XYZ file of C-alpha atoms in Angstrom:
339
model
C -1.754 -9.836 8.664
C -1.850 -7.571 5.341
C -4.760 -4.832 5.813
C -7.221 -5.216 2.649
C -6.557 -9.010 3.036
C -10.086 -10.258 2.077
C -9.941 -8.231 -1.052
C -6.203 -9.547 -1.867
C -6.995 -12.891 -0.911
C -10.144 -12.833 -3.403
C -8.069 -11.328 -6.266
C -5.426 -13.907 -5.425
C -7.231 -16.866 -5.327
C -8.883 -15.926 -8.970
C -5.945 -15.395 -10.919
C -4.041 -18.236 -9.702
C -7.004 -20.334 -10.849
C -7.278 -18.857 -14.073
C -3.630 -18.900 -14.244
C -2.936 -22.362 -13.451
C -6.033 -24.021 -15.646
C -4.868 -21.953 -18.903
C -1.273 -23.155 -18.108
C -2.470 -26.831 -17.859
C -4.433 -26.366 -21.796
C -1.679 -27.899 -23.881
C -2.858 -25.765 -26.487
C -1.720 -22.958 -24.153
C 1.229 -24.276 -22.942
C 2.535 -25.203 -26.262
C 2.085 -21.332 -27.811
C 3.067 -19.959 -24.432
C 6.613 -21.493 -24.824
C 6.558 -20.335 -28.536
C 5.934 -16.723 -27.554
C 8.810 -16.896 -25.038
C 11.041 -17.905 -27.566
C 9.806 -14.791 -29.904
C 9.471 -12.419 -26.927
C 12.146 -9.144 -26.677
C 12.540 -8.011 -23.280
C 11.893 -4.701 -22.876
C 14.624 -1.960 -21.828
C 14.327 0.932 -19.381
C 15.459 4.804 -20.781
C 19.211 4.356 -19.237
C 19.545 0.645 -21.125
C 19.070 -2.136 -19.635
C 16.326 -4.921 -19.283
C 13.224 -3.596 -17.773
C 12.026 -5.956 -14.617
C 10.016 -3.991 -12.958
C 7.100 -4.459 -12.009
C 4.631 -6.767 -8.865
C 5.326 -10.526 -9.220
C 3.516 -13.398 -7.640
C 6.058 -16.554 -6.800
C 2.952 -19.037 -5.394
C 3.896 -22.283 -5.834
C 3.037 -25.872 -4.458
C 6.123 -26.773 -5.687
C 8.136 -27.799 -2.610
C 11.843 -26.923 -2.296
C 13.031 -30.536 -2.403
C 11.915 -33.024 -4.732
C 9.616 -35.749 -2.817
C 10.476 -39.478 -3.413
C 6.879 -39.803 -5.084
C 8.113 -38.227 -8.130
C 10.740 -41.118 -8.497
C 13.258 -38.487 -9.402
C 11.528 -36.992 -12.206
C 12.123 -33.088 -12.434
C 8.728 -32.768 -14.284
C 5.744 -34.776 -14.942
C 2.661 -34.656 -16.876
C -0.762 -33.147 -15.438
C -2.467 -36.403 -14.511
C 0.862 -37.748 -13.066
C 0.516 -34.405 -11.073
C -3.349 -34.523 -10.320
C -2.632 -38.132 -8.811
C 0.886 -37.554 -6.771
C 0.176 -33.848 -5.649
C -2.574 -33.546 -2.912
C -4.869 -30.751 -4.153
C -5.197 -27.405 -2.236
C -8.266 -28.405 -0.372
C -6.322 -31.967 0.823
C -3.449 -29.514 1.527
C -5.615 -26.865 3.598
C -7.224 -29.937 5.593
C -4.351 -31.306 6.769
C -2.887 -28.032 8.305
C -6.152 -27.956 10.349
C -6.069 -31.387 11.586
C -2.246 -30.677 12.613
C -3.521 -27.656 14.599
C -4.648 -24.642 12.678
C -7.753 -23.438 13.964
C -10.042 -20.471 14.087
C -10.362 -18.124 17.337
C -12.542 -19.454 19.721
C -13.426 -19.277 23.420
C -10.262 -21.372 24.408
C -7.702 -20.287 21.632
C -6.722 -17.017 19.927
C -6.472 -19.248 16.837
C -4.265 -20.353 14.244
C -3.723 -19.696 10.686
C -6.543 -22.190 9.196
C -7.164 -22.277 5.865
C -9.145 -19.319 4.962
C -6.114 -17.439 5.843
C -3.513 -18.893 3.352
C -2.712 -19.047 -0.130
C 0.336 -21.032 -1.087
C -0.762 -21.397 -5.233
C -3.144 -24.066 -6.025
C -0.564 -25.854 -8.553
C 3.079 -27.179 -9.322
C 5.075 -24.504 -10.974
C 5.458 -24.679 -14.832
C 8.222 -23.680 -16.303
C 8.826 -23.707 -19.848
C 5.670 -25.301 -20.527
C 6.355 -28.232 -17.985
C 5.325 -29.005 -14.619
C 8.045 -28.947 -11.737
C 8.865 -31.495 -8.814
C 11.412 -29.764 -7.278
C 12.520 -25.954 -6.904
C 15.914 -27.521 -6.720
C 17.119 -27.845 -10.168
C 20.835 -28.329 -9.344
C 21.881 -31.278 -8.228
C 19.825 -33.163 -10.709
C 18.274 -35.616 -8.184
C 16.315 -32.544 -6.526
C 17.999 -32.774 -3.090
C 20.342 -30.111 -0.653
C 23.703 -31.591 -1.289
C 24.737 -31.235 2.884
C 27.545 -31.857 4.070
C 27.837 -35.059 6.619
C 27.856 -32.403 9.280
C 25.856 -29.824 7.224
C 22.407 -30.199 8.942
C 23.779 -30.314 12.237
C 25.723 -27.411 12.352
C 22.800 -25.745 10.671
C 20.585 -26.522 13.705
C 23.040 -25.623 15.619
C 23.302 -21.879 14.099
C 19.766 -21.653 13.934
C 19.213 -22.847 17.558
C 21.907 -20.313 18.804
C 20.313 -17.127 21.014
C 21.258 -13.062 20.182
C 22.144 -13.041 23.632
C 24.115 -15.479 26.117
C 22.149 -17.036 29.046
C 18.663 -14.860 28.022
C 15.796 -17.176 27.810
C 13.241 -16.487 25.279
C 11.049 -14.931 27.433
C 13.396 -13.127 29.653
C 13.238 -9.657 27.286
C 11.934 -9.066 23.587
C 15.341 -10.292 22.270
C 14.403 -13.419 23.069
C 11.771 -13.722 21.016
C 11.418 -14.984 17.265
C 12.750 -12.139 14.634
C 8.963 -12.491 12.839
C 7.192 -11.970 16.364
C 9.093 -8.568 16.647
C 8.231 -7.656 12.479
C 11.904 -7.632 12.096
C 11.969 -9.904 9.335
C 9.350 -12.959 8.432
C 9.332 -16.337 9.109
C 9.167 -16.545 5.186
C 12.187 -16.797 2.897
C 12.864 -13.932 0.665
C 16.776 -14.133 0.381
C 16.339 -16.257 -1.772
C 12.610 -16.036 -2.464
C 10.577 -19.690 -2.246
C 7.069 -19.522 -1.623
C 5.452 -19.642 1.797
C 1.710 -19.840 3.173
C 0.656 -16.531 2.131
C 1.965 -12.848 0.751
C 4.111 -14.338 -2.134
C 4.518 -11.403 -3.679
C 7.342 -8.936 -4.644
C 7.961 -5.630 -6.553
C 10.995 -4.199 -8.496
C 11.983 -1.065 -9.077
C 14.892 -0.193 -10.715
C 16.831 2.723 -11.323
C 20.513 3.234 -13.079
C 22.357 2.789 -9.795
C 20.375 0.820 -7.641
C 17.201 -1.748 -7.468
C 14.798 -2.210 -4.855
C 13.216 -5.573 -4.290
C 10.290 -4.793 -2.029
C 8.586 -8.069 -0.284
C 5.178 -8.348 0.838
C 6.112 -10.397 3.419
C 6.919 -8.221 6.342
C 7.636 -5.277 4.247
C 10.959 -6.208 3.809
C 12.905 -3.700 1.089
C 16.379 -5.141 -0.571
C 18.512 -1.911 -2.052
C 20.954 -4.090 -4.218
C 23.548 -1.594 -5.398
C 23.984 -1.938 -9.313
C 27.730 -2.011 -10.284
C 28.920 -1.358 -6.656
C 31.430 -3.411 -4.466
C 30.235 -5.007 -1.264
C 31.251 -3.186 1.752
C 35.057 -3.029 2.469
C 34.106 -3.316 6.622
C 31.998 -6.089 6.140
C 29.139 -4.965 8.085
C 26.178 -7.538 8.690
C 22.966 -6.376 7.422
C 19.322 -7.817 7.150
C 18.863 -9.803 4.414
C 22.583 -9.450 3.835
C 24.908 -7.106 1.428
C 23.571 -7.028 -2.027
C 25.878 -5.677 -5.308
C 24.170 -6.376 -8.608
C 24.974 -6.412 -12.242
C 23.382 -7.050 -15.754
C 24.175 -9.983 -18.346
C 22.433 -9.768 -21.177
C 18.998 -9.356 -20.500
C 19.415 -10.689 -16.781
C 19.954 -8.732 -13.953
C 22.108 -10.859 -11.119
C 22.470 -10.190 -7.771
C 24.665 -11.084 -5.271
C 24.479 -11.274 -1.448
C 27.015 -11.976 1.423
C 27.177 -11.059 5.104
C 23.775 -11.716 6.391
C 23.312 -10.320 10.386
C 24.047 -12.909 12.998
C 20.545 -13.140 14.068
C 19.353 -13.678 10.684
C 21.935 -16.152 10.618
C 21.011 -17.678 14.064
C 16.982 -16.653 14.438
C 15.537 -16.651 10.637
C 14.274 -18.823 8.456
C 15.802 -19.948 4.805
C 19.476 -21.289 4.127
C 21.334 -17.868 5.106
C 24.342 -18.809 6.983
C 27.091 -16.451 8.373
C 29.525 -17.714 4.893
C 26.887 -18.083 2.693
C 26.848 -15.985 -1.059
C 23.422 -16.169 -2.558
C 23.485 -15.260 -6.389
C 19.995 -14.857 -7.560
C 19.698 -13.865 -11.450
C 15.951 -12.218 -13.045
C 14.654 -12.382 -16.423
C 11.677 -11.527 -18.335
C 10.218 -14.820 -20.371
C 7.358 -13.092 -21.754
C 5.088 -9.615 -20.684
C 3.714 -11.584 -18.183
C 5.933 -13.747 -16.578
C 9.939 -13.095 -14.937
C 12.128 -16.319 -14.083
C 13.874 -16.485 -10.763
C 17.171 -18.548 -9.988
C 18.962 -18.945 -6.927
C 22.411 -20.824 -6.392
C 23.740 -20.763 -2.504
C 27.243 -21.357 -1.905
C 28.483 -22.527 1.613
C 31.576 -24.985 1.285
C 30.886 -25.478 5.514
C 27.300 -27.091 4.925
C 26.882 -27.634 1.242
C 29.287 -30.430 -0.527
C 28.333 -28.189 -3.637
C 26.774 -25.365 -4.605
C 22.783 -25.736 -5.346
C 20.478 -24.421 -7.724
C 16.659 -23.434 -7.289
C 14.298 -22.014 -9.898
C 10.759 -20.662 -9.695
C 8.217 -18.193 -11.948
C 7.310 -15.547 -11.236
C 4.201 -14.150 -13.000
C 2.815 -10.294 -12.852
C 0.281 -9.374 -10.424
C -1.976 -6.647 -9.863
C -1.150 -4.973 -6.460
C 1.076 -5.277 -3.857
C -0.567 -4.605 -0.449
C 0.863 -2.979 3.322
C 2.171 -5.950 5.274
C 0.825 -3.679 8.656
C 3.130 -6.156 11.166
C 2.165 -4.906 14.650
C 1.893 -8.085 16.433
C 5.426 -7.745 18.179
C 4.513 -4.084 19.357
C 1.195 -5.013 20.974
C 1.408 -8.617 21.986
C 5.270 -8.367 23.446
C 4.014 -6.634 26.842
C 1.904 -9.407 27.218
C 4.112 -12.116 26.155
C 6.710 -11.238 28.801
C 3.842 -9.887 31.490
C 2.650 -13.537 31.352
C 6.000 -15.179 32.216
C 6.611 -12.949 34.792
C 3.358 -13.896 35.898
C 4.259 -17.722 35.599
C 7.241 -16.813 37.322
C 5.741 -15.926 40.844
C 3.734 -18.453 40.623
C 6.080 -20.701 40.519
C 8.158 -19.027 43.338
C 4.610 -19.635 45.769
């Protein structure tokens, strides 16, 4: 968990509620899309659209459109004060499935004073979102008939044959070793908690820097993916500018990404995310993930992005101190099992 994570939470928790009710003012809403339309994104000294900056992508806007919303990719506030469970409903529910504070018979889960998944729907362009998933229209991952299958299957496949997860640390999840999160961030979609980001840029590279397990994306800026095709973390990233976007795109993600992590990575998989300022304030993120083997098209997501006013050490530690005693105990079940 982040250090400073009280203060952070505090801070969070504000400005996403000021956020979200000044969003939800129609008066608002209404000049806030006029301004975007007005708005001249600014350039950096070499040229070219000036992104950088920390960005907060909390959303309760799920990933797949929910039958409630009757296929509608937006709806009005009440529709969304009566279909959307509020934050509170939403916190409740993760306790009652489990999440609990330490105690003299747990070492506790992540209840809800730890999380902070954005109190509201996404707006975008002055409207209130369903769905991240813009493309197809209906809101839904266009799988293939085998797609999900051989999705679990990649997903359920171990770094190593015939290790069992607690035979030796490689056995164990890629977030309990702070390799990488059990968040997405290739492409980004918001997650319980740290949904934040920061991008610097200079003229032959940017650096996307997640909060979420300190993970840091170099994309190189005009560069060609590498001729050896080398597996990396979070993939092989090139990126270029149109206009006043800056797109990236990603290919050869490592095998136990591909097998361990969380997301839609996949060992064929290009992800071509594109960022662009709307106002001072606020950047717009699309995604569109390409896999012919799961997907029977490509598919679009889209989230906001809006500026935030630190970004704070993710100080993962828990695979370093609690591995030893992960793997102690199941040696320890072990014997006892041999008695």
């Amino acid at each position: 968990m982040n250090s400073n994570f009280l203060q952070k939470k505090s801070v969070s928790l504000s400005l996403s509620l000021s956020l979200s009710l000044a969003l939800l003012t129609a008066g608002l809403i209404s000049s806030s899309a006029m301004a975007q339309n007005e708005y001249q994104t600014p350039t950096t000294d070499w040229g070219v659209p000036d992104l950088q900056g920390i960005w907060d992508y909390s959303s309760r806007t799920a990933l797949e459109r929910h039958p409630r919303f009757e296929g509608k990719l937006t709806v009005t506030q009440e529709e969304a004060e009566r279909l959307v469970p509020s934050l509170q409903e939403y916190t409740d529910a993760l306790e009652e499935r489990g999440a609990e504070a330490p105690g003299p018979h747990n070492v506790g889960g992540y209840n809800a004073f730890w999380i902070n998944p954005g109190d509201f729907l996404a707006v975008i362009d002055g409207e209130l979102r369903t769905s991240l998933v813009i493309e197809p229209g209906d809101g839904r991952i266009p799988w293939t008939e085998q797609g999900r299958e051989l999705r679990a299957a990649q997903r359920a496949t171990m770094a190593y044959e015939n290790m069992d997860e607690n035979d030796g640390p490689e056995g164990r999840s890629l977030a309990e070793r702070c390799i990488l999160s059990f968040a997405s961030i290739v492409p980004f979609m918001p997650s319980l908690y740290n949904n934040t980001t920061q991008i610097v840029q200079s003229p032959t590279h940017v650096m996307i820097l997640a909060e979420m397990a300190h993970d840091a994306r170099v994309v190189k800026i005009g560069g060609q993916h590498d001729p050896h095709n080398v597996p990396r973390w979070h993939g092989d990233s090139i990126g270029y500018y149109e206009g006043d976007t800056l797109v990236v795109e990603t290919i050869n993600f490592h095998p136990e990404q591909v097998a361990r992590g969380s997301g839609y990575t996949s060992a064929n998989a290009k992800i071509t995310e594109r960022f662009y300022r709307v106002s001072e304030r606020e950047l717009r993120y699309q995604f569109t993930i390409e896999d012919s083997e799961l997907y029977e098209t490509p598919w679009t997501g889209e989230l906001p992005m809006y500026a935030a006013p630190d970004l704070y050490e993710y100080a993962c530690h828990e695979g370093n101190h609690s591995m030893p005693g992960i793997l102690m105990g199941a040696r320890v079940l072990e014997q006892l099992e041999d008695e």
